[in-house]
Amino acid sequence: MKTGNVVNFREVMITVILAIICGFLYVGWAPLFMGLDAALPGAGDSIYGVWFFAGVLAALIVQKPGIALLAEVAAASGELLMGGPYGLSTLLYGLAQGAATEVIFLIFGYKNFKLPVLLLAGAAAGAASLVYDAFSGYLAELNTTAMTAKIVLRVLSGAIFAGLLAQVVAGLLVKTGVLNSYAIVKKKMERPF
Amino acid sequence: MSETDSLVSRVNPSIKLFLHLIAMLLLIVAKDPVTTLYLLAIPVLLSLTVARIPLKRFLVRIAPFLVLLATTTWMLAAYGKGTTVVYELGWFRFTEEGLSNGLNIGFRTMAFVSYGLLFTETTDVTKLVLSLMQQCKLPPKIAYAMLAAFRFLPMFKEEYEQVKAAHRVRGVARVPGIRGKVQAVLRYTVPLLAQGIRKAERVAVALEARGFDGSWNRTFYRTVPITWRDGVYLVILAVLHVGVWVLVK
């Protein structure tokens, strides 16, 4: 069966819902991050990757263009609506992270969603959020040690908490059977070996 | 997101969003704490006057973010660049530049939060999405998915508690330590996501069954127009910013 590369409404709908659930979870994550970050810069960054999870997960499930970006922006707006602690800048973070995730999948032509690509996508989102931080906030003003720690840890955290975790969670969701009509399962059925 | 009846709540949501983002951009340009503090005063002032957000409500909503102000300032003060050391304690090294940067960025973060609060407190979600669709040409496919999803937000909280309770009732053992925490998060998140997917599919089927095809071939029952109030809001923001500029010059 041939699947076009244009998203249908069902796919948009599950992307947005998954993203909003992630946004709901992010609100609970923020205080943990802030506490860790105040204690030791970089400590917060080691768990920062969770914020890129929505984009990678949705892209992995739907495997079509635009999904990662949509998911990150939707997650950000969900977080904003729930009263997340970063105000409107959440939206800009979402935009930057989603775009970076999207670019990685685009490079692989939306065909390769194996673990290395997912790790790369998570790491790219981390890099994008760092660029935004450098532009808007506190990154450039830190001393060199703190800055390096933040950069390295956040990129790694993106790869693990977004890339690897998305793979794990998607695997668990596949087992529940709810994803049977989406690319993540369908593509495997087409080419079982 | 709710709506108070005020000038700000009647400003077109897309235009409000755009104006607030520009104001935030101006905040990024400000480099010293005093300017930033004045700029921070703008959204606070607007919230309490033209937006008519009650003082008590405003304080309750903004209070948790004072922690953010404190942690940001602390991080930059203790780990910032700078040569003039004011005070040293263990691996923390407070410098004058660090403190100034810390305060500047702390205030900036607060201002971002205030603009966010001013926006969410005066904007109805449905209106926002409709306006994004009507003025910014957000595809209806995405807009209606967002509208449906926002409606589900309060339900997720309930469902999360339900999943937790269901696990407890069945006596799922809680493993102590970090491993247990990770397991618990996965155990609660996966059912939540699976439920979400089922809900999303039902919504999609329901909408499509009623002829929704996500195309632009549609009319709107509710229109969110651009009015003179948008101009007034723009002028207010512009005047205040010019005022700050004159003040610090």
GROMACS .gro file of C-alpha atoms in nm:
model
  442
    1MET     CA    1   0.000   0.000   0.000
    2LYS     CA    2   0.129   0.341  -0.090
    3THR     CA    3   0.094   0.622   0.160
    4GLY     CA    4   0.116   0.979   0.038
    5ASN     CA    5   0.326   1.231   0.218
    6VAL     CA    6   0.037   1.467   0.296
    7VAL     CA    7  -0.098   1.446   0.649
    8ASN     CA    8  -0.466   1.364   0.694
    9PHE     CA    9  -0.687   1.501   0.967
   10ARG     CA   10  -0.662   1.190   1.182
   11GLU     CA   11  -0.286   1.221   1.190
   12VAL     CA   12  -0.299   1.591   1.272
   13MET     CA   13  -0.544   1.514   1.549
   14ILE     CA   14  -0.331   1.248   1.719
   15THR     CA   15  -0.022   1.464   1.681
   16VAL     CA   16  -0.188   1.755   1.854
   17ILE     CA   17  -0.337   1.538   2.130
   18LEU     CA   18  -0.007   1.362   2.200
   19ALA     CA   19   0.165   1.700   2.205
   20ILE     CA   20  -0.087   1.851   2.443
   21ILE     CA   21  -0.051   1.556   2.681
   22CYS     CA   22   0.325   1.612   2.670
   23GLY     CA   23   0.264   1.982   2.737
   24PHE     CA   24   0.062   1.881   3.041
   25LEU     CA   25   0.349   1.664   3.164
   26TYR     CA   26   0.607   1.938   3.094
   27VAL     CA   27   0.439   2.172   3.339
   28GLY     CA   28   0.518   1.925   3.613
   29TRP     CA   29   0.871   1.889   3.486
   30ALA     CA   30   0.962   2.259   3.499
   31PRO     CA   31   1.005   2.300   3.878
   32LEU     CA   32   1.237   1.997   3.885
   33PHE     CA   33   1.449   2.153   3.613
   34MET     CA   34   1.466   2.490   3.783
   35GLY     CA   35   1.566   2.339   4.114
   36LEU     CA   36   1.844   2.132   3.959
   37ASP     CA   37   1.965   2.422   3.750
   38ALA     CA   38   1.999   2.654   4.045
   39ALA     CA   39   2.202   2.399   4.241
   40LEU     CA   40   2.454   2.337   3.968
   41PRO     CA   41   2.437   2.468   3.613
   42GLY     CA   42   2.412   2.176   3.379
   43ALA     CA   43   2.234   1.958   3.631
   44GLY     CA   44   1.907   2.092   3.497
   45ASP     CA   45   2.022   2.042   3.143
   46SER     CA   46   2.071   1.672   3.198
   47ILE     CA   47   1.692   1.633   3.211
   48TYR     CA   48   1.615   1.910   2.962
   49GLY     CA   49   1.568   1.665   2.675
   50VAL     CA   50   1.220   1.570   2.789
   51TRP     CA   51   1.099   1.894   2.631
   52PHE     CA   52   1.187   1.767   2.284
   53PHE     CA   53   1.008   1.437   2.336
   54ALA     CA   54   0.675   1.538   2.178
   55GLY     CA   55   0.824   1.627   1.841
   56VAL     CA   56   1.028   1.311   1.805
   57LEU     CA   57   0.748   1.083   1.928
   58ALA     CA   58   0.484   1.225   1.696
   59ALA     CA   59   0.720   1.221   1.397
   60LEU     CA   60   0.813   0.860   1.471
   61ILE     CA   61   0.446   0.759   1.483
   62VAL     CA   62   0.317   0.949   1.183
   63GLN     CA   63   0.638   0.971   0.975
   64LYS     CA   64   0.529   1.260   0.757
   65PRO     CA   65   0.657   1.614   0.693
   66GLY     CA   66   0.559   1.889   0.934
   67ILE     CA   67   0.456   1.662   1.219
   68ALA     CA   68   0.757   1.725   1.444
   69LEU     CA   69   0.719   2.102   1.412
   70LEU     CA   70   0.345   2.089   1.470
   71ALA     CA   71   0.389   1.866   1.773
   72GLU     CA   72   0.648   2.089   1.940
   73VAL     CA   73   0.445   2.406   1.882
   74ALA     CA   74   0.126   2.238   2.003
   75ALA     CA   75   0.303   2.106   2.313
   76ALA     CA   76   0.436   2.454   2.381
   77SER     CA   77   0.093   2.611   2.348
   78GLY     CA   78  -0.050   2.345   2.575
   79GLU     CA   79   0.217   2.426   2.829
   80LEU     CA   80   0.142   2.796   2.793
   81LEU     CA   81  -0.230   2.737   2.849
   82MET     CA   82  -0.164   2.526   3.157
   83GLY     CA   83   0.032   2.817   3.299
   84GLY     CA   84   0.383   2.691   3.237
   85PRO     CA   85   0.656   2.908   3.385
   86TYR     CA   86   0.807   3.054   3.071
   87GLY     CA   87   0.522   3.262   2.934
   88LEU     CA   88   0.514   3.334   2.567
   89SER     CA   89   0.876   3.238   2.514
   90THR     CA   90   0.757   2.877   2.543
   91LEU     CA   91   0.610   2.921   2.196
   92LEU     CA   92   0.939   3.042   2.054
   93TYR     CA   93   1.127   2.754   2.215
   94GLY     CA   94   0.872   2.516   2.065
   95LEU     CA   95   0.915   2.670   1.724
   96ALA     CA   96   1.295   2.647   1.734
   97GLN     CA   97   1.304   2.293   1.872
   98GLY     CA   98   1.036   2.167   1.637
   99ALA     CA   99   1.208   2.317   1.335
  100ALA     CA  100   1.539   2.156   1.428
  101THR     CA  101   1.379   1.815   1.479
  102GLU     CA  102   1.198   1.855   1.150
  103VAL     CA  103   1.520   1.936   0.961
  104ILE     CA  104   1.683   1.612   1.073
  105PHE     CA  105   1.390   1.403   0.950
  106LEU     CA  106   1.384   1.606   0.630
  107ILE     CA  107   1.752   1.528   0.568
  108PHE     CA  108   1.663   1.160   0.579
  109GLY     CA  109   1.367   1.217   0.347
  110TYR     CA  110   1.113   1.109   0.614
  111LYS     CA  111   1.212   0.751   0.536
  112ASN     CA  112   1.453   0.666   0.813
  113PHE     CA  113   1.314   0.661   1.166
  114LYS     CA  114   1.567   0.424   1.317
  115LEU     CA  115   1.724   0.495   1.654
  116PRO     CA  116   2.035   0.685   1.532
  117VAL     CA  117   1.816   0.931   1.344
  118LEU     CA  118   1.591   0.976   1.648
  119LEU     CA  119   1.893   1.040   1.869
  120LEU     CA  120   2.017   1.294   1.618
  121ALA     CA  121   1.677   1.465   1.605
  122GLY     CA  122   1.668   1.494   1.983
  123ALA     CA  123   2.021   1.632   1.990
  124ALA     CA  124   1.934   1.884   1.717
  125ALA     CA  125   1.639   2.009   1.919
  126GLY     CA  126   1.877   2.055   2.211
  127ALA     CA  127   2.113   2.254   1.995
  128ALA     CA  128   1.826   2.473   1.871
  129SER     CA  129   1.711   2.549   2.223
  130LEU     CA  130   2.070   2.648   2.308
  131VAL     CA  131   2.076   2.887   2.013
  132TYR     CA  132   1.756   3.043   2.139
  133ASP     CA  133   1.902   3.068   2.489
  134ALA     CA  134   2.217   3.232   2.358
  135PHE     CA  135   2.005   3.482   2.173
  136SER     CA  136   1.746   3.565   2.436
  137GLY     CA  137   1.888   3.482   2.767
  138TYR     CA  138   2.148   3.364   2.991
  139LEU     CA  139   2.378   3.135   2.797
  140ALA     CA  140   2.632   3.385   2.663
  141GLU     CA  141   2.678   3.547   3.002
  142LEU     CA  142   2.782   3.229   3.182
  143ASN     CA  143   3.145   3.148   3.249
  144THR     CA  144   3.313   2.900   3.018
  145THR     CA  145   3.289   2.592   3.239
  146ALA     CA  146   2.921   2.639   3.310
  147MET     CA  147   2.850   2.711   2.945
  148THR     CA  148   3.031   2.402   2.819
  149ALA     CA  149   2.860   2.185   3.077
  150LYS     CA  150   2.521   2.318   2.970
  151ILE     CA  151   2.587   2.266   2.600
  152VAL     CA  152   2.721   1.912   2.626
  153LEU     CA  153   2.463   1.793   2.877
  154ARG     CA  154   2.167   1.944   2.697
  155VAL     CA  155   2.256   1.794   2.360
  156LEU     CA  156   2.316   1.454   2.520
  157SER     CA  157   1.997   1.484   2.718
  158GLY     CA  158   1.808   1.566   2.398
  159ALA     CA  159   1.939   1.250   2.236
  160ILE     CA  160   1.848   1.033   2.534
  161PHE     CA  161   1.526   1.182   2.671
  162ALA     CA  162   1.380   1.272   2.334
  163GLY     CA  163   1.536   1.022   2.094
  164LEU     CA  164   1.574   0.707   2.300
  165LEU     CA  165   1.270   0.768   2.518
  166ALA     CA  166   1.052   0.828   2.212
  167GLN     CA  167   1.164   0.493   2.073
  168VAL     CA  168   1.087   0.317   2.401
  169VAL     CA  169   0.748   0.483   2.452
  170ALA     CA  170   0.648   0.430   2.089
  171GLY     CA  171   0.739   0.062   2.127
  172LEU     CA  172   0.515   0.033   2.431
  173LEU     CA  173   0.233   0.215   2.252
  174VAL     CA  174   0.265  -0.018   1.953
  175LYS     CA  175   0.211  -0.312   2.190
  176THR     CA  176  -0.120  -0.163   2.306
  177GLY     CA  177  -0.247  -0.175   1.948
  178VAL     CA  178  -0.361   0.186   1.929
  179LEU     CA  179  -0.108   0.265   1.658
  180ASN     CA  180  -0.205  -0.013   1.416
  181SER     CA  181  -0.325   0.227   1.149
  182TYR     CA  182  -0.023   0.457   1.162
  183ALA     CA  183   0.300   0.455   0.968
  184ILE     CA  184   0.508   0.322   1.257
  185VAL     CA  185   0.322  -0.012   1.244
  186LYS     CA  186   0.208  -0.006   0.883
  187LYS     CA  187   0.556   0.038   0.737
  188LYS     CA  188   0.673  -0.264   0.934
  189MET     CA  189   0.383  -0.471   0.800
  190GLU     CA  190   0.472  -0.380   0.444
  191ARG     CA  191   0.830  -0.491   0.486
  192PRO     CA  192   0.831  -0.750   0.763
  193PHE     CA  193   1.182  -0.873   0.690
  194MET     CA  194  -0.725   3.089   2.963
  195SER     CA  195  -1.020   3.301   3.043
  196GLU     CA  196  -1.140   3.641   2.949
  197THR     CA  197  -1.196   3.953   3.150
  198ASP     CA  198  -1.409   4.216   2.989
  199SER     CA  199  -1.165   4.491   2.905
  200LEU     CA  200  -0.998   4.669   2.621
  201VAL     CA  201  -0.715   4.416   2.605
  202SER     CA  202  -0.952   4.121   2.592
  203ARG     CA  203  -1.121   4.274   2.288
  204VAL     CA  204  -0.800   4.320   2.096
  205ASN     CA  205  -0.769   4.071   1.812
  206PRO     CA  206  -0.579   3.771   1.958
  207SER     CA  207  -0.340   3.732   1.665
  208ILE     CA  208  -0.249   4.099   1.678
  209LYS     CA  209  -0.208   4.083   2.054
  210LEU     CA  210   0.021   3.783   2.021
  211PHE     CA  211   0.224   3.960   1.754
  212LEU     CA  212   0.255   4.281   1.960
  213HIS     CA  213   0.359   4.090   2.271
  214LEU     CA  214   0.625   3.902   2.076
  215ILE     CA  215   0.763   4.233   1.949
  216ALA     CA  216   0.767   4.369   2.304
  217MET     CA  217   0.962   4.060   2.408
  218LEU     CA  218   1.208   4.119   2.128
  219LEU     CA  219   1.265   4.472   2.262
  220LEU     CA  220   1.329   4.320   2.604
  221ILE     CA  221   1.601   4.102   2.458
  222VAL     CA  222   1.774   4.413   2.325
  223ALA     CA  223   1.778   4.585   2.665
  224LYS     CA  224   2.113   4.524   2.828
  225ASP     CA  225   2.102   4.683   3.172
  226PRO     CA  226   1.881   4.586   3.466
  227VAL     CA  227   1.728   4.932   3.511
  228THR     CA  228   1.591   4.951   3.156
  229THR     CA  229   1.464   4.597   3.186
  230LEU     CA  230   1.295   4.679   3.515
  231TYR     CA  231   1.113   4.972   3.351
  232LEU     CA  232   1.014   4.750   3.059
  233LEU     CA  233   0.891   4.489   3.306
  234ALA     CA  234   0.666   4.757   3.455
  235ILE     CA  235   0.479   4.789   3.122
  236PRO     CA  236   0.301   4.449   3.116
  237VAL     CA  237   0.243   4.469   3.491
  238LEU     CA  238   0.085   4.813   3.458
  239LEU     CA  239  -0.122   4.707   3.159
  240SER     CA  240  -0.243   4.394   3.338
  241LEU     CA  241  -0.369   4.593   3.635
  242THR     CA  242  -0.519   4.886   3.443
  243VAL     CA  243  -0.647   4.840   3.088
  244ALA     CA  244  -0.664   4.460   3.113
  245ARG     CA  245  -0.852   4.483   3.446
  246ILE     CA  246  -0.694   4.172   3.594
  247PRO     CA  247  -0.770   4.193   3.968
  248LEU     CA  248  -0.457   4.265   4.172
  249LYS     CA  249  -0.506   3.960   4.391
  250ARG     CA  250  -0.543   3.725   4.096
  251PHE     CA  251  -0.240   3.877   3.929
  252LEU     CA  252  -0.028   3.833   4.240
  253VAL     CA  253  -0.142   3.474   4.290
  254ARG     CA  254  -0.055   3.388   3.931
  255ILE     CA  255   0.279   3.568   3.929
  256ALA     CA  256   0.404   3.457   4.272
  257PRO     CA  257   0.535   3.111   4.169
  258PHE     CA  258   0.749   3.277   3.905
  259LEU     CA  259   0.942   3.474   4.164
  260VAL     CA  260   1.122   3.144   4.216
  261LEU     CA  261   1.223   3.158   3.852
  262LEU     CA  262   1.351   3.513   3.898
  263ALA     CA  263   1.551   3.397   4.198
  264THR     CA  264   1.702   3.089   4.030
  265THR     CA  265   1.793   3.273   3.710
  266THR     CA  266   1.955   3.557   3.896
  267TRP     CA  267   2.130   3.315   4.128
  268MET     CA  268   2.265   3.103   3.843
  269LEU     CA  269   2.411   3.399   3.658
  270ALA     CA  270   2.538   3.570   3.967
  271ALA     CA  271   2.709   3.257   4.091
  272TYR     CA  272   2.833   3.117   3.760
  273GLY     CA  273   2.844   3.422   3.538
  274LYS     CA  274   3.131   3.580   3.353
  275GLY     CA  275   3.306   3.869   3.521
  276THR     CA  276   3.624   3.980   3.690
  277THR     CA  277   3.521   4.204   3.979
  278VAL     CA  278   3.467   3.950   4.254
  279VAL     CA  279   3.229   4.069   4.522
  280TYR     CA  280   3.207   3.759   4.731
  281GLU     CA  281   3.331   3.403   4.715
  282LEU     CA  282   3.178   3.097   4.874
  283GLY     CA  283   3.288   2.747   4.783
  284TRP     CA  284   3.257   2.708   4.409
  285PHE     CA  285   3.020   3.006   4.384
  286ARG     CA  286   3.195   3.318   4.268
  287PHE     CA  287   2.980   3.630   4.272
  288THR     CA  288   3.097   3.908   4.045
  289GLU     CA  289   2.958   4.252   3.979
  290GLU     CA  290   2.899   4.174   3.611
  291GLY     CA  291   2.738   3.845   3.703
  292LEU     CA  292   2.498   4.014   3.942
  293SER     CA  293   2.406   4.281   3.690
  294ASN     CA  294   2.352   4.023   3.416
  295GLY     CA  295   2.161   3.803   3.656
  296LEU     CA  296   1.925   4.081   3.755
  297ASN     CA  297   1.882   4.191   3.394
  298ILE     CA  298   1.792   3.843   3.275
  299GLY     CA  299   1.587   3.770   3.584
  300PHE     CA  300   1.377   4.080   3.518
  301ARG     CA  301   1.358   3.989   3.151
  302THR     CA  302   1.227   3.643   3.236
  303MET     CA  303   0.969   3.802   3.466
  304ALA     CA  304   0.865   4.038   3.187
  305PHE     CA  305   0.825   3.742   2.950
  306VAL     CA  306   0.607   3.574   3.211
  307SER     CA  307   0.405   3.893   3.261
  308TYR     CA  308   0.341   3.932   2.890
  309GLY     CA  309   0.240   3.567   2.881
  310LEU     CA  310   0.007   3.617   3.175
  311LEU     CA  311  -0.140   3.934   3.025
  312PHE     CA  312  -0.203   3.735   2.710
  313THR     CA  313  -0.351   3.420   2.861
  314GLU     CA  314  -0.564   3.609   3.115
  315THR     CA  315  -0.730   3.821   2.848
  316THR     CA  316  -0.762   3.575   2.561
  317ASP     CA  317  -1.024   3.315   2.498
  318VAL     CA  318  -0.866   3.004   2.343
  319THR     CA  319  -1.142   2.954   2.090
  320LYS     CA  320  -1.113   3.313   1.974
  321LEU     CA  321  -0.737   3.279   1.949
  322VAL     CA  322  -0.757   2.974   1.726
  323LEU     CA  323  -1.034   3.125   1.513
  324SER     CA  324  -0.831   3.441   1.472
  325LEU     CA  325  -0.518   3.246   1.382
  326MET     CA  326  -0.725   3.074   1.116
  327GLN     CA  327  -0.895   3.390   0.988
  328GLN     CA  328  -0.607   3.636   1.004
  329CYS     CA  329  -0.293   3.421   0.993
  330LYS     CA  330  -0.426   3.153   0.758
  331LEU     CA  331  -0.356   2.865   0.992
  332PRO     CA  332  -0.492   2.559   0.803
  333PRO     CA  333  -0.837   2.455   0.938
  334LYS     CA  334  -0.710   2.099   0.970
  335ILE     CA  335  -0.464   2.211   1.237
  336ALA     CA  336  -0.689   2.477   1.390
  337TYR     CA  337  -0.978   2.242   1.461
  338ALA     CA  338  -0.745   1.974   1.592
  339MET     CA  339  -0.606   2.232   1.835
  340LEU     CA  340  -0.954   2.343   1.940
  341ALA     CA  341  -1.057   1.986   2.014
  342ALA     CA  342  -0.731   1.910   2.195
  343PHE     CA  343  -0.753   2.219   2.418
  344ARG     CA  344  -1.094   2.102   2.531
  345PHE     CA  345  -0.936   1.778   2.649
  346LEU     CA  346  -0.670   1.948   2.860
  347PRO     CA  347  -0.863   1.946   3.190
  348MET     CA  348  -0.955   1.582   3.132
  349PHE     CA  349  -0.595   1.468   3.114
  350LYS     CA  350  -0.537   1.579   3.469
  351GLU     CA  351  -0.827   1.366   3.586
  352GLU     CA  352  -0.716   1.073   3.376
  353TYR     CA  353  -0.363   1.094   3.513
  354GLU     CA  354  -0.502   1.065   3.865
  355GLN     CA  355  -0.721   0.774   3.752
  356VAL     CA  356  -0.428   0.582   3.608
  357LYS     CA  357  -0.237   0.638   3.929
  358ALA     CA  358  -0.530   0.522   4.141
  359ALA     CA  359  -0.585   0.220   3.917
  360HIS     CA  360  -0.225   0.114   3.968
  361ARG     CA  361  -0.252   0.160   4.340
  362VAL     CA  362  -0.574  -0.039   4.365
  363ARG     CA  363  -0.413  -0.327   4.177
  364GLY     CA  364  -0.118  -0.316   4.410
  365VAL     CA  365   0.149  -0.237   4.155
  366ALA     CA  366   0.460  -0.226   4.366
  367ARG     CA  367   0.647   0.100   4.383
  368VAL     CA  368   1.016   0.045   4.335
  369PRO     CA  369   1.224   0.290   4.534
  370GLY     CA  370   1.505   0.491   4.378
  371ILE     CA  371   1.564   0.644   4.038
  372ARG     CA  372   1.481   0.322   3.854
  373GLY     CA  373   1.144   0.314   4.022
  374LYS     CA  374   1.078   0.677   3.935
  375VAL     CA  375   1.154   0.613   3.568
  376GLN     CA  376   0.933   0.304   3.569
  377ALA     CA  377   0.652   0.496   3.735
  378VAL     CA  378   0.667   0.778   3.480
  379LEU     CA  379   0.649   0.527   3.194
  380ARG     CA  380   0.369   0.335   3.365
  381TYR     CA  381   0.157   0.648   3.399
  382THR     CA  382   0.249   0.814   3.071
  383VAL     CA  383   0.191   0.526   2.832
  384PRO     CA  384  -0.174   0.465   2.927
  385LEU     CA  385  -0.233   0.839   2.917
  386LEU     CA  386  -0.091   0.861   2.566
  387ALA     CA  387  -0.277   0.549   2.450
  388GLN     CA  388  -0.606   0.692   2.580
  389GLY     CA  389  -0.523   1.018   2.408
  390ILE     CA  390  -0.472   0.845   2.075
  391ARG     CA  391  -0.807   0.665   2.106
  392LYS     CA  392  -0.980   0.994   2.191
  393ALA     CA  393  -0.812   1.172   1.901
  394GLU     CA  394  -0.930   0.906   1.659
  395ARG     CA  395  -1.287   0.930   1.782
  396VAL     CA  396  -1.281   1.308   1.741
  397ALA     CA  397  -1.134   1.279   1.392
  398VAL     CA  398  -1.395   1.025   1.284
  399ALA     CA  399  -1.676   1.235   1.432
  400LEU     CA  400  -1.562   1.549   1.251
  401GLU     CA  401  -1.506   1.375   0.920
  402ALA     CA  402  -1.842   1.199   0.943
  403ARG     CA  403  -1.999   1.544   0.964
  404GLY     CA  404  -1.830   1.652   0.644
  405PHE     CA  405  -1.520   1.821   0.780
  406ASP     CA  406  -1.250   1.792   0.517
  407GLY     CA  407  -1.004   2.050   0.646
  408SER     CA  408  -1.017   2.254   0.329
  409TRP     CA  409  -1.053   2.632   0.297
  410ASN     CA  410  -1.389   2.582   0.130
  411ARG     CA  411  -1.576   2.693   0.441
  412THR     CA  412  -1.752   2.982   0.609
  413PHE     CA  413  -1.725   3.090   0.971
  414TYR     CA  414  -2.013   3.125   1.213
  415ARG     CA  415  -1.796   3.331   1.447
  416THR     CA  416  -1.564   3.585   1.293
  417VAL     CA  417  -1.288   3.755   1.488
  418PRO     CA  418  -1.237   4.088   1.313
  419ILE     CA  419  -0.964   4.348   1.336
  420THR     CA  420  -1.106   4.665   1.495
  421TRP     CA  421  -1.000   5.012   1.609
  422ARG     CA  422  -0.916   4.862   1.950
  423ASP     CA  423  -0.616   4.691   1.796
  424GLY     CA  424  -0.486   5.032   1.689
  425VAL     CA  425  -0.545   5.174   2.037
  426TYR     CA  426  -0.355   4.885   2.196
  427LEU     CA  427  -0.067   4.934   1.955
  428VAL     CA  428  -0.053   5.305   2.041
  429ILE     CA  429  -0.060   5.237   2.417
  430LEU     CA  430   0.227   4.991   2.389
  431ALA     CA  431   0.425   5.221   2.161
  432VAL     CA  432   0.378   5.524   2.392
  433LEU     CA  433   0.488   5.327   2.697
  434HIS     CA  434   0.797   5.197   2.521
  435VAL     CA  435   0.892   5.543   2.399
  436GLY     CA  436   0.836   5.663   2.756
  437VAL     CA  437   1.083   5.406   2.889
  438TRP     CA  438   1.331   5.500   2.621
  439VAL     CA  439   1.312   5.869   2.718
  440LEU     CA  440   1.337   5.780   3.086
  441VAL     CA  441   1.664   5.584   3.058
  442LYS     CA  442   1.824   5.801   2.795
   0.00000   0.00000   0.00000
